[in-house]
Structures are given as C-alpha cells and as structure tokens.
Amino acid sequence: MTTNWQALAADYQADLLHDLATLIAIPSVRDDDHATPQAPLGEGPAAALKAMLALAERDGFVTKNVENVAGRIEAGNGTDVLGILGHMDVVPAGPGWDTDPFQLTQTDQRLYGRGTADDKGPTLAAYYALKLLQDQGITLNKRVHFIIGTDEESGWYGLTRYQQTETLPKFGFSPDAEFPIINGEKGISTIALTFNATASTPAKRQLLAFTSGLRVNMVPQTATATITGALPTDWQQTVAAYADANHVTISDSDSVDGRIFTLVGKGAHALEPDAGRNAATHLATLLAPWVDDPAGHQYLSLIATYLHEDSRGHHLGIAYTDPVMGELTTSADLFSYQPDGEQSVALNVRYPQGTDLATIQAQMQATLGTTATVSIQDAGHTPHYVSAKDPLVQTLLQVFQDHTGQVGHEHVIGGGTYGRILKRGVAFGAMMPGRENVMHQANEYMPLADLIQAVAIYADAIYRLTR
Ligand code: ZN
Ligand code: ZN
C-alpha cells in the first residue's frame, strides 16, 4: 500500500487551524504567583492542558490528566509503547508584537501567535497525525502514549510528576525542535564559585559593589560596579579605548559611595556563549588593574584571568571535546560582590559524554586553588545521546528524507528538550532546516505549509514506528 500522507494531511487543514486558534488563545505561561491546588503551575498551563485533552476526547481518544500539570492521550494496541512528548506552556509574549500574540493570525501563509512554533503548533501537528491514522482505520501494533507537559519552558515540574505517577515509554520523539533530528543533548549544570574573601583592608581604590546577570542560562548583557577613591588620571581615555576595541558601551556616574561604571555588552543564550559579549567579564577585565583592596582585586582579577572570553573552559582547566557530541561550553552568567557579603559567580556549564560533573568540579578547584570554593549549585541534566545507528534515529531520518528529498543527518545540541526524558528519546521537528528560528521571539510564526507537511511526516513516522 502506498499512502499519500501529504494529501491526507491536507484534508485536516481547516480543523487543525480551528483547534490551533483555541490553544493559542490561552496565555499558558507558567505563573507560580497564582498557583492553586487545582492549577499548581497557574491557570494558563492547566487550562491549555485541559483544552488539549478535550480535543482528544472529542475525537474518541482515551486521555488521562495528571494533577493538571501533565496529561496523556492514548492510542494503539500492543506491549511496546511509543512516546510522543509535547508541551502546552509558552514563554511570555514580551514586547514587539505586530499582532495579538494570543490570537492566531494568518498573514501571507504564515501562522502568527505565541506557541505556533513552540510548541502548540508542532504538538497539534503530531496529534493530527495520530487522528489521521485513526480515521484511516490503520492499526497501530504498538501503544502510543502522547504525553503533554505544561512547564517545559521552566522547571519541568509537570513531567517530573508524570514520571513519579506513570510509567514512561522507553522510546519516542518530541516534536519540539527541528528537522531532521536532534539525537544528542549535552549535560546542563550550574556551578557556583564562592570567593574566600581576604579581610577587607583600607586601600586607595576599593571595589564596593559588582553585580551582573538576570538568569543562569543567559550571557549577561549589563554589568555595574562601584569603586571608591581617586581613579588613575588617564581613566577616561582607558575606558573609551576599551569600549572601542571591544564593541561594548561603558558609562559612568558619581554617587555618594564612589564612581559607578555600567557596561553594556550583548546578551545571548548560554548554550553558545560566543554569540554574546559578556558584560561582566569585560567590566572585571577593565577594572581589575585599578582596584587595590585585596578582596576586590582578587574577585575582579580572577574573573579576568579565568572567565573572560573562555567559552570552552581552557583557562579553567575543564576543556573537553567528544568526537560525536562536541565541545564543553561554559558561560559565566550571574555575578554578585559586596565587600562584607556575598562574593560569587554562577557558571552555566554544558558538557558532552566522556566527562562528568565531579571531574569538572575537581578540575576547576585545582585551577582556582584556595581563592574560591567550587560547588555544584544545580546538577541539572546529564548528557543524553541516542546512537545514529539506533533504529529509531534511522527510521525518523528515513521518513524525513522520503518526505522532503533532503538528506537527514544526526545532530547534537547544547539545549534541553523532552527527548532526553526517554531512554531512547530524540527531538524530531517541527522546524524545517534553513527556516528562521522565531521561537521565544516577538512575532513567532509557523509557515502554514510546514505545519501541514509536519502532520504528514509525523503520521508516516508513527506508522513506521508502530509496525
Ligand atoms: Zn518547546
Ligand atoms: Zn521553548
């Protein structure tokens, strides 16, 4: 039997858009401030989950709601279970939208709205694939557990609860990234450096405060520092030359405590620190030679020596490359300094298979000696890799190739998707190769044709994986 998946998928376009509009209209941002026992992650995520499960019940599928934080849609028969993992939460809309982010808007064959690409659109495409197979009367020789999370963007509480109360499938895919496939994800951890401050002693120029960073997975865009005492006579020329040479902006102002320096670099996702310009390590590098109080000088010079422009961890002594999974990356993302208080830096370290957190911690400690204590603030996720030879990866790449005419290949990323939750789990679609990545941005959209093609690809994939 040759099935024309693309033609079958096209028949569902109107229904799919109608259901997508329903889901996009729910602002399902995790909201812990308004959590209730009935909505542990806030009203939006719970409402979006219920709406998704209601669609499946309407279409005759058995569903299960796990405490309004996760859910499941079931299909097929057999002993083996294929997992499909999507999510109903979205990141906040943020500024800059040309349309209402919570109203599905179609313009020029593009579907605009928060969640159209990440992940309501792809989740619905995979759901319609399952519905298509059911409507065609195609028997699935394995069970399918379509699992829905409600806080993929923050914390993964929903799927953590799911793992505690339900049994996870051993293999499957998450339609929450890009084609052709993501079959490896680096380990993700947060490592804290706590400085062993030397007693504060009077000095000509003292560091009074240093702060930078908003989130532990973001290269900081802005950093500020306060310095007391008379600055070197040529400080203004030095600052101007530094700003010019490093493509950063630096401003300064007087306060009762001293001079406040603010440096603006470029923010970026911590999975590729080289995409940004770290405001904090730049500011520390600029100011370290001026500050002469022992504690302040130690803080700034250690940042300048070991954390500045060292995204692969060579200066820290933690550099490591795996031939398949690539390089370890490190991003210094949160900074806090007070003379008689906290003196710390938090690093987001992403590492491939072949090294581990205990090794990384020991290597860093050996490098830093007695100046700072290295501790694991959040062990996060260990590296995850499903071999390119695994039948799951081979099947999905073959499906991709058959539908697009493009050659599939394995791909490892520094980010984290639900794919890593399953022992043999990968991410598969729905962003097509070469498309502009608009996830988490203003004016997020999904090309309509890509969404319908994704339905066809997912239907064929579920079909082949349940033979
Ligand atoms: Zn997502
Ligand atoms: Zn996302």
Coordinates of C-alpha atoms and ligand atoms in Angstrom, one line a residue:
M1 CA 0.0 0.0 0.0
T2 CA 1.4 3.4 -0.9
T3 CA -0.2 6.1 1.2
N4 CA -0.2 9.7 0.1
W5 CA 0.4 11.1 3.5
Q6 CA 0.6 14.7 2.2
A7 CA -2.8 14.6 0.6
L8 CA -4.4 13.0 3.7
A9 CA -2.8 15.7 5.9
A10 CA -4.0 18.5 3.7
D11 CA -7.7 17.4 4.3
Y12 CA -7.2 18.4 8.0
Q13 CA -6.0 21.9 7.5
A14 CA -9.3 23.7 8.4
D15 CA -9.9 21.6 11.5
L16 CA -6.2 21.9 12.6
L17 CA -6.3 25.7 12.3
H18 CA -9.5 25.9 14.3
D19 CA -8.0 23.9 17.1
L20 CA -4.8 25.8 17.0
A21 CA -6.7 29.1 17.4
T22 CA -8.3 27.6 20.5
L23 CA -5.0 26.7 22.1
I24 CA -3.2 29.9 21.1
A25 CA -5.9 31.9 22.8
I26 CA -4.9 30.5 26.2
P27 CA -2.0 32.5 27.6
S28 CA -0.4 29.4 29.2
V29 CA 2.7 31.0 30.8
R30 CA 3.8 29.3 34.0
D31 CA 2.6 31.5 36.8
D32 CA 3.7 30.3 40.3
D33 CA 2.4 33.5 41.9
H34 CA -1.1 32.5 41.1
A35 CA -0.8 28.8 41.7
T36 CA -3.7 26.9 43.3
P37 CA -4.2 23.3 44.3
Q38 CA -6.2 22.9 41.1
A39 CA -3.6 24.7 39.0
P40 CA -0.2 24.1 40.5
L41 CA 1.6 25.9 37.7
G42 CA -1.0 28.7 37.3
E43 CA -4.4 28.9 35.5
G44 CA -3.0 29.2 31.9
P45 CA -1.0 25.9 31.8
A46 CA -3.8 24.0 33.4
A47 CA -6.4 25.5 31.0
A48 CA -4.3 24.7 27.9
L49 CA -3.7 21.1 29.1
K50 CA -7.5 20.6 29.6
A51 CA -8.2 22.1 26.2
M52 CA -5.8 19.8 24.5
L53 CA -7.2 16.7 26.3
A54 CA -10.7 17.9 25.4
L55 CA -9.8 17.8 21.7
A56 CA -8.6 14.2 22.1
E57 CA -11.8 13.2 23.9
R58 CA -13.9 14.8 21.3
D59 CA -12.1 12.7 18.7
G60 CA -12.6 9.5 20.7
F61 CA -9.2 9.0 22.3
V62 CA -8.7 7.8 25.9
T63 CA -7.0 10.5 28.0
K64 CA -5.5 10.9 31.4
N65 CA -5.0 14.2 33.3
V66 CA -2.1 14.0 35.9
E67 CA -3.0 16.6 38.6
N68 CA -3.5 19.4 36.0
V69 CA 0.3 19.6 35.4
A70 CA 0.7 16.9 32.7
G71 CA -1.5 14.6 30.6
R72 CA -1.7 11.7 28.2
I73 CA -3.5 10.7 25.0
E74 CA -3.6 7.0 24.3
A75 CA -3.8 5.1 21.0
G76 CA -2.9 1.7 19.5
N77 CA -2.5 -1.8 20.9
G78 CA 0.4 -4.0 21.9
T79 CA 3.1 -4.4 24.6
D80 CA 5.6 -1.8 23.4
V81 CA 4.8 1.8 23.9
L82 CA 5.9 4.7 21.6
G83 CA 6.2 8.0 23.4
I84 CA 5.4 11.4 21.9
L85 CA 6.2 14.4 24.1
G86 CA 4.9 17.9 23.5
H87 CA 4.1 20.9 25.7
M88 CA 1.3 23.3 26.2
D89 CA 3.0 26.1 28.1
V90 CA 4.6 29.1 26.3
V91 CA 7.2 31.7 27.2
P92 CA 5.8 35.2 28.0
A93 CA 4.8 37.3 24.9
G94 CA 7.2 40.1 25.6
P95 CA 7.2 43.4 23.7
G96 CA 7.4 44.0 19.9
W97 CA 4.4 42.1 18.5
D98 CA 2.6 43.4 15.4
T99 CA -0.4 41.2 16.2
D100 CA -2.1 40.0 19.3
P101 CA 0.2 37.2 20.5
F102 CA -2.7 35.3 21.9
Q103 CA -4.9 35.3 18.8
L104 CA -4.0 33.1 15.9
T105 CA -3.4 35.4 12.9
Q106 CA -2.8 34.2 9.4
T107 CA -0.8 36.5 7.1
D108 CA 1.0 35.5 3.9
Q109 CA 0.7 31.8 4.5
R110 CA 2.2 32.3 8.0
L111 CA 0.5 31.5 11.3
Y112 CA 1.4 34.1 13.9
G113 CA 0.9 33.7 17.6
R114 CA 2.8 32.7 20.8
G115 CA 3.2 29.0 20.6
T116 CA 2.6 28.5 16.9
A117 CA 6.2 27.2 16.6
D118 CA 6.9 26.3 20.2
D119 CA 5.1 24.1 20.9
K120 CA 1.4 24.2 20.4
G121 CA 1.7 24.1 16.6
P122 CA 4.1 21.1 16.5
T123 CA 2.2 19.3 19.3
L124 CA -1.1 19.7 17.4
A125 CA 0.6 18.5 14.1
A126 CA 1.7 15.3 15.9
Y127 CA -1.8 15.0 17.4
Y128 CA -3.5 15.3 14.0
A129 CA -1.1 12.7 12.7
L130 CA -2.5 10.3 15.3
K131 CA -6.0 11.3 14.4
L132 CA -5.3 10.8 10.7
L133 CA -4.1 7.3 11.4
Q134 CA -7.2 6.6 13.5
D135 CA -9.6 8.0 10.9
Q136 CA -7.9 5.9 8.2
G137 CA -8.6 2.8 10.3
I138 CA -4.8 2.0 10.3
T139 CA -4.0 -0.5 13.1
L140 CA -1.1 0.5 15.3
N141 CA 0.7 -2.6 16.5
K142 CA 2.2 -0.7 19.5
R143 CA 0.6 1.5 22.0
V144 CA 1.2 5.2 21.7
H145 CA 1.4 7.5 24.8
F146 CA 1.2 11.1 23.7
I147 CA 2.4 12.9 26.8
I148 CA 1.7 16.6 27.3
G149 CA 3.8 18.8 29.7
T150 CA 2.8 22.2 31.0
D151 CA 6.1 23.8 32.1
E152 CA 8.7 22.7 29.5
E153 CA 9.9 26.3 29.4
S154 CA 10.6 26.4 33.2
G155 CA 11.3 23.7 35.6
W156 CA 9.8 20.5 34.1
Y157 CA 7.7 20.0 37.2
G158 CA 4.8 18.5 35.2
L159 CA 6.8 15.7 33.6
T160 CA 8.7 15.1 36.8
R161 CA 5.3 14.5 38.5
Y162 CA 4.3 12.3 35.5
Q163 CA 7.4 10.2 36.0
Q164 CA 6.5 9.7 39.6
T165 CA 2.9 8.6 39.0
E166 CA 3.0 7.0 35.5
T167 CA 5.3 4.6 33.5
L168 CA 7.3 6.3 30.8
P169 CA 7.7 4.7 27.4
K170 CA 11.3 3.6 26.6
F171 CA 11.5 5.2 23.2
G172 CA 9.9 8.0 21.2
F173 CA 10.3 11.6 20.0
S174 CA 9.4 15.1 21.0
P175 CA 8.0 17.4 18.2
D176 CA 9.6 20.4 19.9
A177 CA 12.7 21.4 18.0
E178 CA 13.8 21.0 14.4
F179 CA 14.1 18.5 11.5
P180 CA 15.9 16.4 10.6
I181 CA 16.5 15.3 14.2
I182 CA 18.2 16.0 17.5
N183 CA 19.6 12.8 18.8
G184 CA 22.0 14.2 21.4
E185 CA 21.9 16.9 24.1
K186 CA 24.8 18.0 26.3
G187 CA 24.6 17.8 30.1
I188 CA 23.5 21.1 31.6
S189 CA 24.6 22.2 35.1
T190 CA 25.1 25.3 37.2
I191 CA 28.4 25.6 39.1
A192 CA 28.9 28.2 41.8
L193 CA 32.2 29.9 42.6
T194 CA 32.2 31.3 46.2
F195 CA 35.2 33.5 46.9
N196 CA 37.1 33.1 50.1
A197 CA 37.4 36.8 50.8
T198 CA 40.5 38.1 52.4
A199 CA 39.8 40.5 55.3
S200 CA 38.9 43.9 54.0
T201 CA 41.7 46.4 54.5
P202 CA 41.8 50.1 53.6
A203 CA 43.1 50.8 50.1
K204 CA 43.4 53.6 47.7
R205 CA 40.7 52.2 45.5
Q206 CA 38.2 49.8 46.8
L207 CA 35.5 47.7 45.0
L208 CA 32.3 48.5 46.8
A209 CA 29.8 46.5 44.6
F210 CA 29.7 44.4 41.5
T211 CA 26.5 42.9 40.0
S212 CA 25.5 41.4 36.7
G213 CA 23.2 38.8 35.2
L214 CA 19.4 38.0 35.1
R215 CA 19.3 34.3 34.6
V216 CA 21.7 31.5 34.9
N217 CA 21.2 30.4 31.3
M218 CA 21.8 33.8 29.7
V219 CA 25.1 35.6 28.9
P220 CA 24.7 38.9 30.9
Q221 CA 24.1 42.0 28.8
T222 CA 24.7 44.6 31.5
A223 CA 27.1 44.8 34.5
T224 CA 27.7 47.5 37.1
A225 CA 30.5 48.2 39.6
T226 CA 31.1 50.8 42.2
I227 CA 34.7 51.9 43.0
T228 CA 35.7 54.3 45.8
G229 CA 38.8 56.5 45.7
A230 CA 40.6 58.6 43.1
L231 CA 40.8 56.9 39.7
P232 CA 44.0 57.0 37.6
T233 CA 44.4 60.2 35.8
D234 CA 44.1 58.6 32.3
W235 CA 41.0 56.6 33.3
Q236 CA 38.7 58.3 30.8
Q237 CA 40.9 57.5 27.8
T238 CA 41.4 54.0 29.0
V239 CA 37.6 53.4 29.2
A240 CA 37.0 55.0 25.8
A241 CA 39.7 52.8 24.2
Y242 CA 38.4 49.7 25.9
A243 CA 34.8 50.3 24.7
D244 CA 36.0 51.0 21.2
A245 CA 38.3 47.9 21.0
N246 CA 35.7 45.5 22.4
H247 CA 32.4 46.8 20.9
V248 CA 30.8 47.5 24.2
T249 CA 29.4 50.7 25.7
I250 CA 30.6 52.0 29.1
S251 CA 29.1 54.8 31.1
D252 CA 29.9 56.2 34.5
S253 CA 28.3 58.4 37.1
D254 CA 29.1 59.7 40.6
S255 CA 27.3 58.6 43.7
V256 CA 27.9 59.3 47.4
D257 CA 29.7 56.0 47.6
G258 CA 32.0 56.3 44.6
R259 CA 32.0 56.1 40.8
I260 CA 29.5 53.7 39.3
F261 CA 30.5 52.0 36.0
T262 CA 27.9 50.4 33.8
L263 CA 29.0 48.3 30.8
V264 CA 26.6 47.0 28.2
G265 CA 27.7 44.1 26.0
K266 CA 25.4 41.6 24.2
G267 CA 23.1 39.0 25.8
A268 CA 22.8 35.5 24.3
H269 CA 21.6 32.1 25.3
A270 CA 24.2 30.3 27.4
L271 CA 24.3 27.3 25.1
E272 CA 26.6 29.3 22.8
P273 CA 28.3 32.0 24.9
D274 CA 30.3 33.2 21.9
A275 CA 27.1 34.6 20.4
G276 CA 27.2 37.3 23.1
R277 CA 29.6 39.7 24.7
N278 CA 29.7 39.1 28.4
A279 CA 29.3 42.4 30.1
A280 CA 30.5 41.2 33.5
T281 CA 33.8 39.6 32.4
H282 CA 34.5 42.7 30.2
L283 CA 33.9 45.1 33.1
A284 CA 36.0 43.0 35.5
T285 CA 38.8 42.9 32.9
L286 CA 38.7 46.7 32.6
L287 CA 38.6 47.5 36.3
A288 CA 40.9 44.8 37.8
P289 CA 44.1 46.8 37.3
W290 CA 42.7 49.8 39.2
V291 CA 41.3 48.2 42.3
D292 CA 43.9 47.6 45.1
D293 CA 41.9 46.4 48.0
P294 CA 42.8 42.6 48.3
A295 CA 39.3 41.2 48.3
G296 CA 38.0 43.4 45.4
H297 CA 41.2 42.8 43.4
Q298 CA 41.0 39.1 43.9
Y299 CA 37.4 39.0 42.7
L300 CA 38.0 41.1 39.5
S301 CA 41.3 39.6 38.6
L302 CA 40.1 36.0 39.0
I303 CA 37.2 36.8 36.6
A304 CA 39.5 38.5 34.2
T305 CA 42.1 35.6 34.3
Y306 CA 39.8 32.5 34.3
L307 CA 36.3 33.5 33.0
H308 CA 36.9 36.2 30.3
E309 CA 36.4 35.0 26.7
D310 CA 36.9 31.4 27.6
S311 CA 33.7 29.7 26.5
R312 CA 35.4 26.3 26.1
G313 CA 36.9 26.3 29.6
H314 CA 40.6 26.3 28.6
H315 CA 41.7 28.7 31.3
L316 CA 39.6 26.9 34.0
G317 CA 41.2 23.6 33.0
I318 CA 37.9 21.9 32.1
A319 CA 38.0 21.9 28.3
Y320 CA 36.8 18.7 26.8
T321 CA 35.6 17.6 23.4
D322 CA 33.7 14.4 22.5
P323 CA 34.1 13.4 18.8
V324 CA 30.3 13.0 18.5
M325 CA 28.8 15.4 21.0
G326 CA 31.3 18.3 20.5
E327 CA 32.8 20.7 23.0
L328 CA 32.1 21.6 26.6
T329 CA 30.9 25.2 26.9
T330 CA 31.0 27.4 30.0
S331 CA 29.2 30.7 30.4
A332 CA 29.6 33.0 33.5
D333 CA 26.1 34.3 33.9
L334 CA 25.4 35.6 37.5
F335 CA 27.8 37.9 39.5
S336 CA 27.4 39.3 43.0
Y337 CA 30.0 41.1 45.1
Q338 CA 29.8 43.0 48.3
P339 CA 32.9 43.7 50.5
D340 CA 31.5 42.1 53.6
G341 CA 28.8 39.9 51.9
E342 CA 28.3 37.5 49.1
Q343 CA 31.2 37.2 46.6
S344 CA 30.2 34.7 43.9
V345 CA 29.9 33.8 40.3
A346 CA 27.5 31.2 38.8
L347 CA 28.5 29.4 35.7
N348 CA 26.3 27.5 33.2
V349 CA 28.4 24.5 32.1
R350 CA 27.2 22.3 29.2
Y351 CA 29.2 19.1 28.7
P352 CA 29.3 16.2 26.4
Q353 CA 29.6 12.5 27.2
G354 CA 33.1 11.5 28.4
T355 CA 33.4 13.9 31.3
D356 CA 31.2 14.4 34.3
L357 CA 30.4 17.0 37.0
A358 CA 32.6 15.6 39.7
T359 CA 35.6 15.7 37.2
I360 CA 34.7 19.3 36.1
Q361 CA 34.3 20.4 39.7
A362 CA 37.7 18.9 40.7
Q363 CA 39.5 20.4 37.7
M364 CA 38.1 23.8 38.4
Q365 CA 39.0 23.6 42.1
A366 CA 42.6 22.6 41.2
T367 CA 42.8 25.6 38.9
L368 CA 41.4 28.1 41.4
G369 CA 43.2 26.7 44.5
T370 CA 42.2 28.4 47.7
T371 CA 40.8 31.6 46.2
A372 CA 37.3 30.2 45.6
T373 CA 35.3 27.2 46.6
V374 CA 33.7 25.4 43.6
S375 CA 30.3 23.8 44.3
I376 CA 27.6 22.2 42.2
Q377 CA 24.6 24.5 42.5
D378 CA 22.3 22.5 40.2
A379 CA 23.4 19.2 38.8
G380 CA 20.7 19.7 36.1
H381 CA 20.8 17.1 33.3
T382 CA 23.4 14.5 32.4
P383 CA 24.4 14.2 28.7
H384 CA 21.9 12.3 26.5
Y385 CA 22.8 10.6 23.3
V386 CA 20.9 8.1 21.1
S387 CA 23.2 6.5 18.6
A388 CA 22.8 7.4 14.9
K389 CA 22.7 3.6 14.3
D390 CA 19.6 3.2 16.6
P391 CA 16.6 2.0 14.6
L392 CA 14.6 4.9 16.0
V393 CA 17.0 7.5 14.6
Q394 CA 17.4 5.6 11.3
T395 CA 13.6 5.4 10.8
L396 CA 12.9 9.0 11.6
L397 CA 15.7 10.2 9.3
Q398 CA 14.4 8.0 6.5
V399 CA 10.9 9.4 6.9
F400 CA 12.3 13.0 6.8
Q401 CA 14.2 12.1 3.7
D402 CA 11.3 10.5 1.9
H403 CA 9.0 13.5 2.6
T404 CA 11.4 16.3 1.9
G405 CA 14.0 14.9 -0.6
Q406 CA 16.7 16.3 1.8
V407 CA 19.3 14.0 3.2
G408 CA 19.0 13.6 7.0
H409 CA 21.9 13.6 9.4
E410 CA 22.4 13.3 13.2
H411 CA 22.6 16.5 15.2
V412 CA 23.7 17.2 18.8
I413 CA 22.7 20.4 20.6
G414 CA 23.6 22.2 23.9
G415 CA 20.0 22.8 24.8
G416 CA 17.5 20.5 26.5
T417 CA 14.3 19.0 25.1
Y418 CA 11.8 16.5 26.4
G419 CA 13.5 14.0 24.1
R420 CA 16.1 13.4 26.9
I421 CA 13.4 12.2 29.3
L422 CA 13.1 8.9 27.4
K423 CA 15.9 6.3 27.4
R424 CA 15.8 6.2 23.6
G425 CA 14.3 9.7 23.1
V426 CA 15.1 12.3 20.4
A427 CA 13.6 15.5 19.2
F428 CA 12.1 15.5 15.7
G429 CA 10.7 18.7 14.1
A430 CA 8.8 20.7 13.5
M431 CA 11.0 23.5 12.3
M432 CA 12.3 22.8 8.8
P433 CA 16.0 23.1 8.1
G434 CA 17.0 26.6 6.9
R435 CA 14.0 28.4 8.4
E436 CA 14.5 31.4 10.6
N437 CA 14.2 30.3 14.2
V438 CA 11.5 32.5 15.8
M439 CA 10.8 30.5 18.9
H440 CA 10.7 32.7 22.1
Q441 CA 10.7 35.9 19.9
A442 CA 8.2 38.6 19.1
N443 CA 6.1 37.7 16.1
E444 CA 6.6 34.0 16.5
Y445 CA 5.1 32.2 13.5
M446 CA 4.9 28.8 11.8
P447 CA 4.7 28.6 8.0
L448 CA 1.3 27.0 7.2
A449 CA 2.7 24.6 4.6
D450 CA 5.4 23.4 7.1
L451 CA 2.7 22.7 9.7
I452 CA 0.7 20.6 7.2
Q453 CA 3.8 18.8 6.0
A454 CA 4.7 18.1 9.6
V455 CA 1.3 16.3 10.0
A456 CA 2.2 14.1 7.0
I457 CA 5.7 13.4 8.4
Y458 CA 4.5 12.6 11.9
A459 CA 1.8 10.3 10.5
D460 CA 4.3 8.3 8.5
A461 CA 6.7 8.3 11.4
I462 CA 4.1 7.0 13.9
Y463 CA 3.0 4.4 11.2
R464 CA 6.5 3.1 10.7
L465 CA 7.5 3.1 14.4
T466 CA 4.4 1.1 15.3
R467 CA 4.9 -1.7 12.7
Ligands
ZN1 ZN 9.4 23.9 23.3
ZN2 ZN 10.7 26.9 24.1

